[in-house]
PDB file of C-alpha atoms in Angstrom:
ATOM      1  CA  UNK M  23       8.317  -6.822 -16.015  1.00 60.00           C
ATOM      2  CA  UNK M  24       6.541  -6.214 -12.725  1.00 72.00           C
ATOM      3  CA  UNK M  25       3.900  -3.130 -12.782  1.00 86.00           C
ATOM      4  CA  UNK M  26       6.116  -1.220 -10.182  1.00 91.00           C
ATOM      5  CA  UNK M  27       9.669  -1.925  -9.411  1.00 93.00           C
ATOM      6  CA  UNK M  28      11.868  -0.463  -6.641  1.00 93.00           C
ATOM      7  CA  UNK M  29      15.383  -1.231  -5.345  1.00 88.00           C
ATOM      8  CA  UNK M  30      14.560  -2.844  -2.068  1.00 86.00           C
ATOM      9  CA  UNK M  31      17.775  -1.534  -0.377  1.00 87.00           C
ATOM     10  CA  UNK M  32      18.503  -1.138   2.433  1.00 92.00           C
ATOM     11  CA  UNK M  33      20.135   2.203   2.020  1.00 94.00           C
ATOM     12  CA  UNK M  34      22.410   2.856   4.978  1.00 95.00           C
ATOM     13  CA  UNK M  35      23.072   6.810   4.925  1.00 95.00           C
ATOM     14  CA  UNK M  36      24.672   8.951   7.442  1.00 97.00           C
ATOM     15  CA  UNK M  37      22.729  11.642   9.004  1.00 97.00           C
ATOM     16  CA  UNK M  38      22.922  14.917   6.917  1.00 97.00           C
ATOM     17  CA  UNK M  39      23.491  13.075   3.527  1.00 97.00           C
ATOM     18  CA  UNK M  40      21.382  13.157   0.452  1.00 97.00           C
ATOM     19  CA  UNK M  41      19.750   9.990  -0.688  1.00 96.00           C
ATOM     20  CA  UNK M  42      17.849   9.356  -3.900  1.00 95.00           C
ATOM     21  CA  UNK M  43      15.726   6.250  -4.916  1.00 91.00           C
ATOM     22  CA  UNK M  44      13.843   5.521  -8.202  1.00 93.00           C
ATOM     23  CA  UNK M  45      10.920   3.531  -9.158  1.00 95.00           C
ATOM     24  CA  UNK M  46       9.976   2.193 -12.428  1.00 95.00           C
ATOM     25  CA  UNK M  47       6.450   1.343 -13.825  1.00 93.00           C
ATOM     26  CA  UNK M  48       5.243  -0.683 -16.537  1.00 91.00           C
ATOM     27  CA  UNK M  49       2.138   0.890 -17.762  1.00 87.00           C
ATOM     28  CA  UNK M  50       2.668   3.871 -19.867  1.00 87.00           C
ATOM     29  CA  UNK M  51      -0.954   4.909 -19.395  1.00 85.00           C
ATOM     30  CA  UNK M  52      -0.509   5.336 -15.625  1.00 87.00           C
ATOM     31  CA  UNK M  53      -1.718   8.809 -14.627  1.00 84.00           C
ATOM     32  CA  UNK M  54      -0.959   9.312 -10.941  1.00 88.00           C
ATOM     33  CA  UNK M  55       2.030   8.759  -9.044  1.00 92.00           C
ATOM     34  CA  UNK M  56       2.796   8.853  -5.265  1.00 93.00           C
ATOM     35  CA  UNK M  57       5.480   8.135  -2.673  1.00 95.00           C
ATOM     36  CA  UNK M  58       4.159   6.895   0.664  1.00 95.00           C
ATOM     37  CA  UNK M  59       6.188   6.156   3.776  1.00 96.00           C
ATOM     38  CA  UNK M  60       5.851   3.257   6.133  1.00 95.00           C
ATOM     39  CA  UNK M  61       7.318   3.029   9.507  1.00 94.00           C
ATOM     40  CA  UNK M  62       8.114  -0.409  10.999  1.00 90.00           C
ATOM     41  CA  UNK M  63       4.900  -2.345  12.035  1.00 87.00           C
ATOM     42  CA  UNK M  64       2.752   0.699  10.952  1.00 92.00           C
ATOM     43  CA  UNK M  65       0.525   1.349   8.134  1.00 93.00           C
ATOM     44  CA  UNK M  66       1.604   3.352   5.066  1.00 94.00           C
ATOM     45  CA  UNK M  67       1.164   7.141   5.054  1.00 94.00           C
ATOM     46  CA  UNK M  68       1.125   9.537   2.160  1.00 93.00           C
ATOM     47  CA  UNK M  69       4.526  11.423   1.931  1.00 95.00           C
ATOM     48  CA  UNK M  70       3.907  13.371  -1.429  1.00 94.00           C
ATOM     49  CA  UNK M  71       2.279  13.299  -4.826  1.00 91.00           C
ATOM     50  CA  UNK M  72       4.506  13.388  -7.897  1.00 92.00           C
ATOM     51  CA  UNK M  73       3.535  15.856 -10.543  1.00 85.00           C
ATOM     52  CA  UNK M  74       4.786  16.130 -13.916  1.00 86.00           C
ATOM     53  CA  UNK M  75       6.708  19.397 -13.328  1.00 87.00           C
ATOM     54  CA  UNK M  76       8.275  17.809 -10.382  1.00 87.00           C
ATOM     55  CA  UNK M  77       7.442  18.974  -6.786  1.00 92.00           C
ATOM     56  CA  UNK M  78       9.328  19.939  -3.465  1.00 94.00           C
ATOM     57  CA  UNK M  79       8.162  19.568   0.144  1.00 94.00           C
ATOM     58  CA  UNK M  80      10.774  20.726   2.478  1.00 96.00           C
ATOM     59  CA  UNK M  81      13.608  18.452   2.229  1.00 97.00           C
ATOM     60  CA  UNK M  82      11.885  16.187  -0.101  1.00 97.00           C
ATOM     61  CA  UNK M  83      11.797  16.485  -4.034  1.00 97.00           C
ATOM     62  CA  UNK M  84       9.783  14.285  -6.402  1.00 96.00           C
ATOM     63  CA  UNK M  85      10.373  13.995  -9.962  1.00 95.00           C
ATOM     64  CA  UNK M  86       8.450  11.963 -12.904  1.00 95.00           C
ATOM     65  CA  UNK M  87      10.061  11.054 -16.030  1.00 94.00           C
ATOM     66  CA  UNK M  88       7.278   9.783 -18.348  1.00 92.00           C
ATOM     67  CA  UNK M  89       9.512   9.035 -21.296  1.00 93.00           C
ATOM     68  CA  UNK M  90      11.628   6.553 -19.089  1.00 93.00           C
ATOM     69  CA  UNK M  91       8.614   5.677 -17.038  1.00 94.00           C
ATOM     70  CA  UNK M  92      10.142   6.278 -13.603  1.00 93.00           C
ATOM     71  CA  UNK M  93       9.747   8.486 -10.563  1.00 95.00           C
ATOM     72  CA  UNK M  94      12.286   9.549  -8.169  1.00 96.00           C
ATOM     73  CA  UNK M  95      12.506  10.782  -4.532  1.00 96.00           C
ATOM     74  CA  UNK M  96      15.257  12.818  -3.252  1.00 97.00           C
ATOM     75  CA  UNK M  97      15.921  13.486   0.481  1.00 97.00           C
ATOM     76  CA  UNK M  98      18.291  16.273   1.468  1.00 98.00           C
ATOM     77  CA  UNK M  99      19.808  16.639   4.745  1.00 97.00           C
ATOM     78  CA  UNK M 100      18.620  13.236   6.079  1.00 97.00           C
ATOM     79  CA  UNK M 101      17.459  13.060   9.582  1.00 97.00           C
ATOM     80  CA  UNK M 102      17.243   9.945  11.792  1.00 97.00           C
ATOM     81  CA  UNK M 103      13.441  10.360  11.726  1.00 97.00           C
ATOM     82  CA  UNK M 104      13.532   9.623   7.879  1.00 97.00           C
ATOM     83  CA  UNK M 105      14.484   5.875   8.454  1.00 97.00           C
ATOM     84  CA  UNK M 106      11.680   4.150   7.149  1.00 96.00           C
ATOM     85  CA  UNK M 107      10.357   1.946   4.005  1.00 95.00           C
ATOM     86  CA  UNK M 108       9.460   4.484   1.105  1.00 96.00           C
ATOM     87  CA  UNK M 109       6.748   2.829  -1.102  1.00 95.00           C
ATOM     88  CA  UNK M 110       6.139   3.962  -4.830  1.00 94.00           C
ATOM     89  CA  UNK M 111       2.638   4.115  -5.629  1.00 93.00           C
ATOM     90  CA  UNK M 112       1.135   4.211  -9.100  1.00 91.00           C
ATOM     91  CA  UNK M 113      -2.521   4.871 -10.006  1.00 85.00           C
ATOM     92  CA  UNK M 114      -3.070   2.749 -13.202  1.00 70.00           C
ATOM     93  CA  UNK M 115      -5.864   1.966 -15.429  1.00 64.00           C
ATOM     94  CA  UNK M 116      -9.294   0.493 -14.121  1.00 66.00           C
ATOM     95  CA  UNK M 117      -8.492   2.575 -10.719  1.00 66.00           C
ATOM     96  CA  UNK M 118      -6.059  -0.106  -9.465  1.00 74.00           C
ATOM     97  CA  UNK M 119      -3.648   1.331  -7.204  1.00 84.00           C
ATOM     98  CA  UNK M 120      -0.410  -0.624  -7.342  1.00 87.00           C
ATOM     99  CA  UNK M 121       2.412  -0.375  -4.656  1.00 90.00           C
ATOM    100  CA  UNK M 122       5.958  -1.265  -5.154  1.00 91.00           C
ATOM    101  CA  UNK M 123       7.562  -3.517  -2.744  1.00 90.00           C
ATOM    102  CA  UNK M 124       9.331  -0.507  -1.036  1.00 93.00           C
ATOM    103  CA  UNK M 125      12.892   0.664  -0.404  1.00 94.00           C
ATOM    104  CA  UNK M 126      14.232   0.447   2.914  1.00 94.00           C
ATOM    105  CA  UNK M 127      16.348   3.601   4.393  1.00 96.00           C
ATOM    106  CA  UNK M 128      18.426   3.645   7.510  1.00 95.00           C
ATOM    107  CA  UNK M 129      19.822   6.840   8.403  1.00 96.00           C
ATOM    108  CA  UNK M 130      22.912   6.332  10.722  1.00 96.00           C
ATOM    109  CA  UNK M 131      23.895   8.629  13.338  1.00 94.00           C
TER     110      UNK M 131
ATOM    111  CA  UNK S  20     -12.471   7.857  15.910  1.00 55.00           C
ATOM    112  CA  UNK S  21     -12.295   9.448  12.409  1.00 81.00           C
ATOM    113  CA  UNK S  22      -9.803   6.957  10.888  1.00 94.00           C
ATOM    114  CA  UNK S  23     -10.094   3.511   9.204  1.00 97.00           C
ATOM    115  CA  UNK S  24     -10.568   0.711  12.065  1.00 97.00           C
ATOM    116  CA  UNK S  25      -9.716  -2.793  11.297  1.00 98.00           C
ATOM    117  CA  UNK S  26     -10.530  -5.723  13.648  1.00 97.00           C
ATOM    118  CA  UNK S  27      -9.198  -7.997  15.041  1.00 97.00           C
ATOM    119  CA  UNK S  28      -5.621  -6.390  15.287  1.00 96.00           C
ATOM    120  CA  UNK S  29      -4.233  -9.926  15.594  1.00 97.00           C
ATOM    121  CA  UNK S  30      -5.737 -13.149  14.604  1.00 97.00           C
ATOM    122  CA  UNK S  31      -4.139 -16.530  15.263  1.00 97.00           C
ATOM    123  CA  UNK S  32      -5.765 -19.322  13.301  1.00 97.00           C
ATOM    124  CA  UNK S  33      -5.122 -23.251  12.874  1.00 97.00           C
ATOM    125  CA  UNK S  34      -4.630 -24.167   9.510  1.00 97.00           C
ATOM    126  CA  UNK S  35      -7.847 -25.073   7.757  1.00 97.00           C
ATOM    127  CA  UNK S  36      -9.836 -22.639  10.015  1.00 97.00           C
ATOM    128  CA  UNK S  37     -12.073 -19.971   8.317  1.00 98.00           C
ATOM    129  CA  UNK S  38     -11.380 -16.337   9.344  1.00 98.00           C
ATOM    130  CA  UNK S  39     -13.207 -13.002   8.774  1.00 98.00           C
ATOM    131  CA  UNK S  40     -11.411  -9.770   8.934  1.00 98.00           C
ATOM    132  CA  UNK S  41     -13.419  -6.390   9.394  1.00 98.00           C
ATOM    133  CA  UNK S  42     -12.789  -2.841   7.994  1.00 98.00           C
ATOM    134  CA  UNK S  43     -14.616   0.252   9.022  1.00 98.00           C
ATOM    135  CA  UNK S  44     -13.572   2.917   6.471  1.00 97.00           C
ATOM    136  CA  UNK S  45     -13.963   6.574   7.073  1.00 96.00           C
ATOM    137  CA  UNK S  46     -17.495   7.621   6.982  1.00 95.00           C
ATOM    138  CA  UNK S  47     -18.573   8.583   3.278  1.00 93.00           C
ATOM    139  CA  UNK S  48     -15.478   7.236   1.540  1.00 94.00           C
ATOM    140  CA  UNK S  49     -16.346   5.783  -1.805  1.00 93.00           C
ATOM    141  CA  UNK S  50     -13.453   3.511  -2.368  1.00 93.00           C
ATOM    142  CA  UNK S  51     -12.043   0.671  -0.149  1.00 95.00           C
ATOM    143  CA  UNK S  52      -9.262  -1.338  -0.941  1.00 94.00           C
ATOM    144  CA  UNK S  53      -7.770  -4.703   0.619  1.00 96.00           C
ATOM    145  CA  UNK S  54      -4.089  -5.220   0.529  1.00 95.00           C
ATOM    146  CA  UNK S  55      -2.067  -8.109   1.695  1.00 96.00           C
ATOM    147  CA  UNK S  56       1.412  -7.359   3.080  1.00 95.00           C
ATOM    148  CA  UNK S  57       3.994 -10.165   3.975  1.00 92.00           C
ATOM    149  CA  UNK S  58       6.934  -9.448   6.109  1.00 87.00           C
ATOM    150  CA  UNK S  59       9.577  -7.196   4.378  1.00 82.00           C
ATOM    151  CA  UNK S  60       7.335  -6.669   1.148  1.00 86.00           C
ATOM    152  CA  UNK S  61       5.179  -3.868  -0.112  1.00 88.00           C
ATOM    153  CA  UNK S  62       1.348  -4.234   0.100  1.00 91.00           C
ATOM    154  CA  UNK S  63      -0.110  -6.407  -2.594  1.00 91.00           C
ATOM    155  CA  UNK S  64      -3.451  -5.490  -3.919  1.00 90.00           C
ATOM    156  CA  UNK S  65      -6.375  -7.925  -3.383  1.00 94.00           C
ATOM    157  CA  UNK S  66      -9.483  -6.129  -4.075  1.00 94.00           C
ATOM    158  CA  UNK S  67     -11.245  -2.920  -4.745  1.00 92.00           C
ATOM    159  CA  UNK S  68     -14.832  -1.547  -3.865  1.00 94.00           C
ATOM    160  CA  UNK S  69     -16.360   1.644  -5.099  1.00 92.00           C
ATOM    161  CA  UNK S  70     -19.264   1.914  -2.885  1.00 94.00           C
ATOM    162  CA  UNK S  71     -21.053  -1.456  -2.807  1.00 95.00           C
ATOM    163  CA  UNK S  72     -19.606  -2.735  -5.958  1.00 95.00           C
ATOM    164  CA  UNK S  73     -16.452  -4.891  -6.148  1.00 94.00           C
ATOM    165  CA  UNK S  74     -14.827  -3.521  -9.208  1.00 90.00           C
ATOM    166  CA  UNK S  75     -11.722  -5.524  -9.146  1.00 89.00           C
ATOM    167  CA  UNK S  76     -10.985  -8.691  -7.458  1.00 92.00           C
ATOM    168  CA  UNK S  77      -8.051  -9.745  -9.715  1.00 90.00           C
ATOM    169  CA  UNK S  78      -5.439  -9.688  -6.685  1.00 91.00           C
ATOM    170  CA  UNK S  79      -7.060 -12.380  -4.531  1.00 95.00           C
ATOM    171  CA  UNK S  80      -4.865 -15.159  -4.570  1.00 94.00           C
ATOM    172  CA  UNK S  81      -7.450 -18.154  -4.582  1.00 94.00           C
ATOM    173  CA  UNK S  82     -11.002 -18.868  -4.382  1.00 95.00           C
ATOM    174  CA  UNK S  83     -10.581 -19.351  -0.692  1.00 97.00           C
ATOM    175  CA  UNK S  84     -10.560 -15.489  -0.447  1.00 98.00           C
ATOM    176  CA  UNK S  85     -13.810 -13.573  -0.576  1.00 97.00           C
ATOM    177  CA  UNK S  86     -14.554  -9.922   0.237  1.00 98.00           C
ATOM    178  CA  UNK S  87     -17.782  -7.972   0.563  1.00 97.00           C
ATOM    179  CA  UNK S  88     -19.107  -4.417   1.174  1.00 97.00           C
ATOM    180  CA  UNK S  89     -22.968  -5.186   1.101  1.00 96.00           C
ATOM    181  CA  UNK S  90     -24.110  -1.554   2.043  1.00 94.00           C
ATOM    182  CA  UNK S  91     -21.125   0.425   0.681  1.00 93.00           C
ATOM    183  CA  UNK S  92     -19.422   1.162   4.092  1.00 95.00           C
ATOM    184  CA  UNK S  93     -18.080  -1.648   6.254  1.00 97.00           C
ATOM    185  CA  UNK S  94     -16.152  -4.564   4.398  1.00 98.00           C
ATOM    186  CA  UNK S  95     -15.310  -8.115   5.324  1.00 98.00           C
ATOM    187  CA  UNK S  96     -12.545 -10.266   3.972  1.00 98.00           C
ATOM    188  CA  UNK S  97     -12.968 -13.767   4.621  1.00 98.00           C
ATOM    189  CA  UNK S  98     -10.568 -16.459   4.124  1.00 98.00           C
ATOM    190  CA  UNK S  99     -11.655 -19.944   4.032  1.00 97.00           C
ATOM    191  CA  UNK S 100      -9.489 -23.007   4.864  1.00 97.00           C
ATOM    192  CA  UNK S 101      -6.613 -20.977   5.923  1.00 97.00           C
ATOM    193  CA  UNK S 102      -3.148 -21.930   4.965  1.00 97.00           C
ATOM    194  CA  UNK S 103       0.179 -21.012   6.251  1.00 96.00           C
ATOM    195  CA  UNK S 104       1.057 -18.894   3.313  1.00 95.00           C
ATOM    196  CA  UNK S 105      -1.966 -16.779   4.204  1.00 97.00           C
ATOM    197  CA  UNK S 106       0.038 -15.504   7.210  1.00 97.00           C
ATOM    198  CA  UNK S 107       0.592 -11.739   6.646  1.00 97.00           C
ATOM    199  CA  UNK S 108      -0.787  -8.335   7.572  1.00 97.00           C
ATOM    200  CA  UNK S 109      -4.031  -7.501   5.684  1.00 98.00           C
ATOM    201  CA  UNK S 110      -4.341  -3.769   5.306  1.00 97.00           C
ATOM    202  CA  UNK S 111      -7.514  -2.029   4.486  1.00 97.00           C
ATOM    203  CA  UNK S 112      -7.472   1.498   2.975  1.00 95.00           C
ATOM    204  CA  UNK S 113     -10.313   3.839   1.993  1.00 95.00           C
ATOM    205  CA  UNK S 114     -10.436   7.018  -0.164  1.00 92.00           C
ATOM    206  CA  UNK S 115     -13.098   9.653  -0.819  1.00 92.00           C
ATOM    207  CA  UNK S 116     -12.338   9.359  -4.550  1.00 86.00           C
ATOM    208  CA  UNK S 117     -12.535   6.648  -7.019  1.00 81.00           C
ATOM    209  CA  UNK S 118      -9.091   5.075  -7.435  1.00 71.00           C
ATOM    210  CA  UNK S 119      -7.043   8.069  -6.215  1.00 71.00           C
ATOM    211  CA  UNK S 120      -3.807   6.854  -4.465  1.00 74.00           C
ATOM    212  CA  UNK S 121      -3.421  10.305  -3.091  1.00 75.00           C
ATOM    213  CA  UNK S 122      -6.133  10.164  -0.586  1.00 84.00           C
ATOM    214  CA  UNK S 123      -5.688   6.630   0.426  1.00 90.00           C
ATOM    215  CA  UNK S 124      -6.018   6.301   4.557  1.00 93.00           C
ATOM    216  CA  UNK S 125      -5.025   3.104   5.843  1.00 95.00           C
ATOM    217  CA  UNK S 126      -6.158   1.174   8.976  1.00 96.00           C
ATOM    218  CA  UNK S 127      -3.638  -0.483  11.179  1.00 95.00           C
ATOM    219  CA  UNK S 128      -4.202  -3.691   9.494  1.00 97.00           C
ATOM    220  CA  UNK S 129      -4.940  -7.199  10.858  1.00 98.00           C
ATOM    221  CA  UNK S 130      -1.898  -9.465  11.450  1.00 97.00           C
ATOM    222  CA  UNK S 131      -3.125 -13.020  10.732  1.00 97.00           C
ATOM    223  CA  UNK S 132      -0.868 -16.032  11.797  1.00 97.00           C
ATOM    224  CA  UNK S 133      -1.778 -19.426  10.483  1.00 97.00           C
ATOM    225  CA  UNK S 134      -0.324 -22.119  12.529  1.00 95.00           C
TER     226      UNK S 134
END
């Protein structure tokens, strides 16, 4: 099993819809979890951290399920500008930060 | 500028040539990471420095890859005898903390094309 796994997509979603994707991780000792966003031909940028209690930032909600070892990202009322690749990031043991392969999201007008 | 700077932005190399990629992290950042990103893939971890110490180099794909950060600031990733499979974007990221993904700041990357 790979350390961090994501559905690569692409997810093609109409504007205004709600979309959610998950990410699973293999190391139960992992402590910190994040979602990064990467636009085409650009560098990744932090979207949001994922806290044990779940957290929300505007239209974005992140959840952590330690028992099943997955994190999720929910985007409500999707905008054209949300089109990007969303990278799941796990901060594991020995300070190694592992990226998933990313989930591509296309918001359709 | 205040961000992570990488140079060159693009590099074309002939197979067998040696290349050196430079990363200038944000001043004062403790951690520095190198990642390799192939087209359509997520960044793959190569190596990690905490100040000048290379704490993890388990992601380097072969002994042709070598990274250094001698004074705990600027880092260089060197690839010897480049092969076509080395073609990718090489991303550098720095952080003010040790191993905290939350505060990773990425450079724009070096796109390496090996012909």
